[in-house]
Amino acid sequence: MPKLSRKGAGQPLRDAMKRAGLTGPELAEATKEVDPAGKGISPATVGRLTGRGKTARDRCEWDTAWFMAEALHRRTNAPLQDLFAIPAHSTVTVERSTPDADQG
């Protein structure tokens, strides 16, 4: 499954956290509430996705983005698509008349 990219170098995430009154560790804790397994994501992961420095990351797994966005949505009504860029549909998953392995 393709990864999601944070929007605006993480600024929308930081803005939503501020509106929600959450720090990074508090957001990480809030993700446990929305994770069916109750595990959530780590404070370090929140820091990498909301950060601006050398350790900042632009991309993450769908589950990570969903847990962060859902935890923030419950407090700010910010939808996932405001925080993360949804990748375009991949043509690899579209049925073809000849299998990819048989081409050329």
PDB file of C-alpha atoms in Angstrom:
ATOM      1  CA  MET A   1       0.000   0.000   0.000  1.00  0.00           C
ATOM      2  CA  PRO A   2       1.422   3.443  -0.833  1.00  0.00           C
ATOM      3  CA  LYS A   3       2.555   5.751   1.923  1.00  0.00           C
ATOM      4  CA  LEU A   4       0.934   9.085   2.720  1.00  0.00           C
ATOM      5  CA  SER A   5       2.842  12.356   2.691  1.00  0.00           C
ATOM      6  CA  ARG A   6       2.317  15.023   5.287  1.00  0.00           C
ATOM      7  CA  LYS A   7       1.126  18.330   3.886  1.00  0.00           C
ATOM      8  CA  GLY A   8       2.960  21.629   4.240  1.00  0.00           C
ATOM      9  CA  ALA A   9       6.081  20.135   5.841  1.00  0.00           C
ATOM     10  CA  GLY A  10       3.923  19.184   8.834  1.00  0.00           C
ATOM     11  CA  GLN A  11       2.473  22.646   9.477  1.00  0.00           C
ATOM     12  CA  PRO A  12      -1.182  21.485   9.230  1.00  0.00           C
ATOM     13  CA  LEU A  13      -0.393  18.774  11.788  1.00  0.00           C
ATOM     14  CA  ARG A  14       1.257  21.289  14.121  1.00  0.00           C
ATOM     15  CA  ASP A  15      -1.695  23.666  13.699  1.00  0.00           C
ATOM     16  CA  ALA A  16      -4.214  20.910  14.476  1.00  0.00           C
ATOM     17  CA  MET A  17      -2.215  19.861  17.535  1.00  0.00           C
ATOM     18  CA  LYS A  18      -2.205  23.453  18.751  1.00  0.00           C
ATOM     19  CA  ARG A  19      -5.986  23.771  18.237  1.00  0.00           C
ATOM     20  CA  ALA A  20      -6.479  20.492  20.083  1.00  0.00           C
ATOM     21  CA  GLY A  21      -4.174  21.617  22.903  1.00  0.00           C
ATOM     22  CA  LEU A  22      -2.016  18.508  22.509  1.00  0.00           C
ATOM     23  CA  THR A  23       1.739  18.070  22.783  1.00  0.00           C
ATOM     24  CA  GLY A  24       3.502  15.359  20.796  1.00  0.00           C
ATOM     25  CA  PRO A  25       3.435  12.842  23.670  1.00  0.00           C
ATOM     26  CA  GLU A  26      -0.227  13.664  24.350  1.00  0.00           C
ATOM     27  CA  LEU A  27      -1.122  13.095  20.678  1.00  0.00           C
ATOM     28  CA  ALA A  28       0.756   9.783  20.773  1.00  0.00           C
ATOM     29  CA  GLU A  29      -1.295   8.799  23.832  1.00  0.00           C
ATOM     30  CA  ALA A  30      -4.525   9.897  22.099  1.00  0.00           C
ATOM     31  CA  THR A  31      -3.778   7.592  19.156  1.00  0.00           C
ATOM     32  CA  LYS A  32      -4.189   4.619  21.501  1.00  0.00           C
ATOM     33  CA  GLU A  33      -7.878   5.547  21.807  1.00  0.00           C
ATOM     34  CA  VAL A  34      -8.422   5.184  18.041  1.00  0.00           C
ATOM     35  CA  ASP A  35      -6.199   2.144  17.453  1.00  0.00           C
ATOM     36  CA  PRO A  36      -8.343  -1.015  17.690  1.00  0.00           C
ATOM     37  CA  ALA A  37      -5.301  -2.821  19.126  1.00  0.00           C
ATOM     38  CA  GLY A  38      -4.820  -0.029  21.681  1.00  0.00           C
ATOM     39  CA  LYS A  39      -1.153   0.371  20.766  1.00  0.00           C
ATOM     40  CA  GLY A  40      -1.235   3.746  18.995  1.00  0.00           C
ATOM     41  CA  ILE A  41       1.949   5.363  17.698  1.00  0.00           C
ATOM     42  CA  SER A  42       5.053   6.425  19.553  1.00  0.00           C
ATOM     43  CA  PRO A  43       5.885   9.976  20.642  1.00  0.00           C
ATOM     44  CA  ALA A  44       9.010   9.689  18.473  1.00  0.00           C
ATOM     45  CA  THR A  45       6.905   8.998  15.373  1.00  0.00           C
ATOM     46  CA  VAL A  46       4.666  11.967  16.161  1.00  0.00           C
ATOM     47  CA  GLY A  47       7.809  14.085  16.518  1.00  0.00           C
ATOM     48  CA  ARG A  48       9.218  12.938  13.177  1.00  0.00           C
ATOM     49  CA  LEU A  49       5.965  13.698  11.333  1.00  0.00           C
ATOM     50  CA  THR A  50       5.365  17.062  12.977  1.00  0.00           C
ATOM     51  CA  GLY A  51       9.002  18.122  13.129  1.00  0.00           C
ATOM     52  CA  ARG A  52      11.028  20.493  10.996  1.00  0.00           C
ATOM     53  CA  GLY A  53      14.609  19.406  11.597  1.00  0.00           C
ATOM     54  CA  LYS A  54      16.902  16.721  10.240  1.00  0.00           C
ATOM     55  CA  THR A  55      14.885  13.931  11.844  1.00  0.00           C
ATOM     56  CA  ALA A  56      11.579  15.075  10.298  1.00  0.00           C
ATOM     57  CA  ARG A  57       9.907  12.631   7.909  1.00  0.00           C
ATOM     58  CA  ASP A  58       7.526  13.499   5.084  1.00  0.00           C
ATOM     59  CA  ARG A  59       5.969  10.059   4.558  1.00  0.00           C
ATOM     60  CA  CYS A  60       4.319   7.469   6.763  1.00  0.00           C
ATOM     61  CA  GLU A  61       2.171   4.367   6.642  1.00  0.00           C
ATOM     62  CA  TRP A  62      -1.605   4.656   6.207  1.00  0.00           C
ATOM     63  CA  ASP A  63      -2.231   3.368   9.743  1.00  0.00           C
ATOM     64  CA  THR A  64       0.061   5.982  11.266  1.00  0.00           C
ATOM     65  CA  ALA A  65      -1.605   8.816   9.353  1.00  0.00           C
ATOM     66  CA  TRP A  66      -5.077   7.466  10.164  1.00  0.00           C
ATOM     67  CA  PHE A  67      -4.407   7.203  13.907  1.00  0.00           C
ATOM     68  CA  MET A  68      -2.953  10.716  14.068  1.00  0.00           C
ATOM     69  CA  ALA A  69      -5.698  12.237  11.938  1.00  0.00           C
ATOM     70  CA  GLU A  70      -8.509  10.450  13.780  1.00  0.00           C
ATOM     71  CA  ALA A  71      -7.163  11.462  17.196  1.00  0.00           C
ATOM     72  CA  LEU A  72      -6.910  15.073  16.015  1.00  0.00           C
ATOM     73  CA  HIS A  73     -10.290  14.923  14.246  1.00  0.00           C
ATOM     74  CA  ARG A  74     -12.004  13.982  17.505  1.00  0.00           C
ATOM     75  CA  ARG A  75     -10.730  17.203  19.057  1.00  0.00           C
ATOM     76  CA  THR A  76     -10.584  19.647  16.126  1.00  0.00           C
ATOM     77  CA  ASN A  77     -12.712  18.184  13.327  1.00  0.00           C
ATOM     78  CA  ALA A  78      -9.639  18.265  11.017  1.00  0.00           C
ATOM     79  CA  PRO A  79     -10.077  15.561   8.338  1.00  0.00           C
ATOM     80  CA  LEU A  80      -7.234  13.316   7.184  1.00  0.00           C
ATOM     81  CA  GLN A  81      -7.070  14.973   3.760  1.00  0.00           C
ATOM     82  CA  ASP A  82      -6.259  18.329   5.400  1.00  0.00           C
ATOM     83  CA  LEU A  83      -3.231  16.806   7.111  1.00  0.00           C
ATOM     84  CA  PHE A  84      -1.912  14.247   4.633  1.00  0.00           C
ATOM     85  CA  ALA A  85      -1.778  14.053   0.837  1.00  0.00           C
ATOM     86  CA  ILE A  86      -3.683  11.067  -0.498  1.00  0.00           C
ATOM     87  CA  PRO A  87      -1.702   9.341  -3.282  1.00  0.00           C
ATOM     88  CA  ALA A  88      -3.194   9.127  -6.742  1.00  0.00           C
ATOM     89  CA  HIS A  89      -4.632   5.845  -7.953  1.00  0.00           C
ATOM     90  CA  SER A  90      -1.850   3.558  -9.161  1.00  0.00           C
ATOM     91  CA  THR A  91      -2.253   2.070 -12.637  1.00  0.00           C
ATOM     92  CA  VAL A  92      -0.486  -1.066 -11.441  1.00  0.00           C
ATOM     93  CA  THR A  93      -3.676  -2.172  -9.711  1.00  0.00           C
ATOM     94  CA  VAL A  94      -5.816  -1.638 -12.821  1.00  0.00           C
ATOM     95  CA  GLU A  95      -6.663  -4.822 -14.681  1.00  0.00           C
ATOM     96  CA  ARG A  96      -4.734  -5.130 -17.934  1.00  0.00           C
ATOM     97  CA  SER A  97      -5.427  -7.140 -21.060  1.00  0.00           C
ATOM     98  CA  THR A  98      -1.978  -8.768 -20.796  1.00  0.00           C
ATOM     99  CA  PRO A  99      -0.159  -9.493 -17.538  1.00  0.00           C
ATOM    100  CA  ASP A 100       2.702  -7.143 -16.692  1.00  0.00           C
ATOM    101  CA  ALA A 101       5.138 -10.078 -16.796  1.00  0.00           C
ATOM    102  CA  ASP A 102       4.224 -10.829 -20.433  1.00  0.00           C
ATOM    103  CA  GLN A 103       5.140  -7.381 -21.692  1.00  0.00           C
ATOM    104  CA  GLY A 104       8.223  -6.850 -23.615  1.00  0.00           C
TER     105      GLY A 104
END
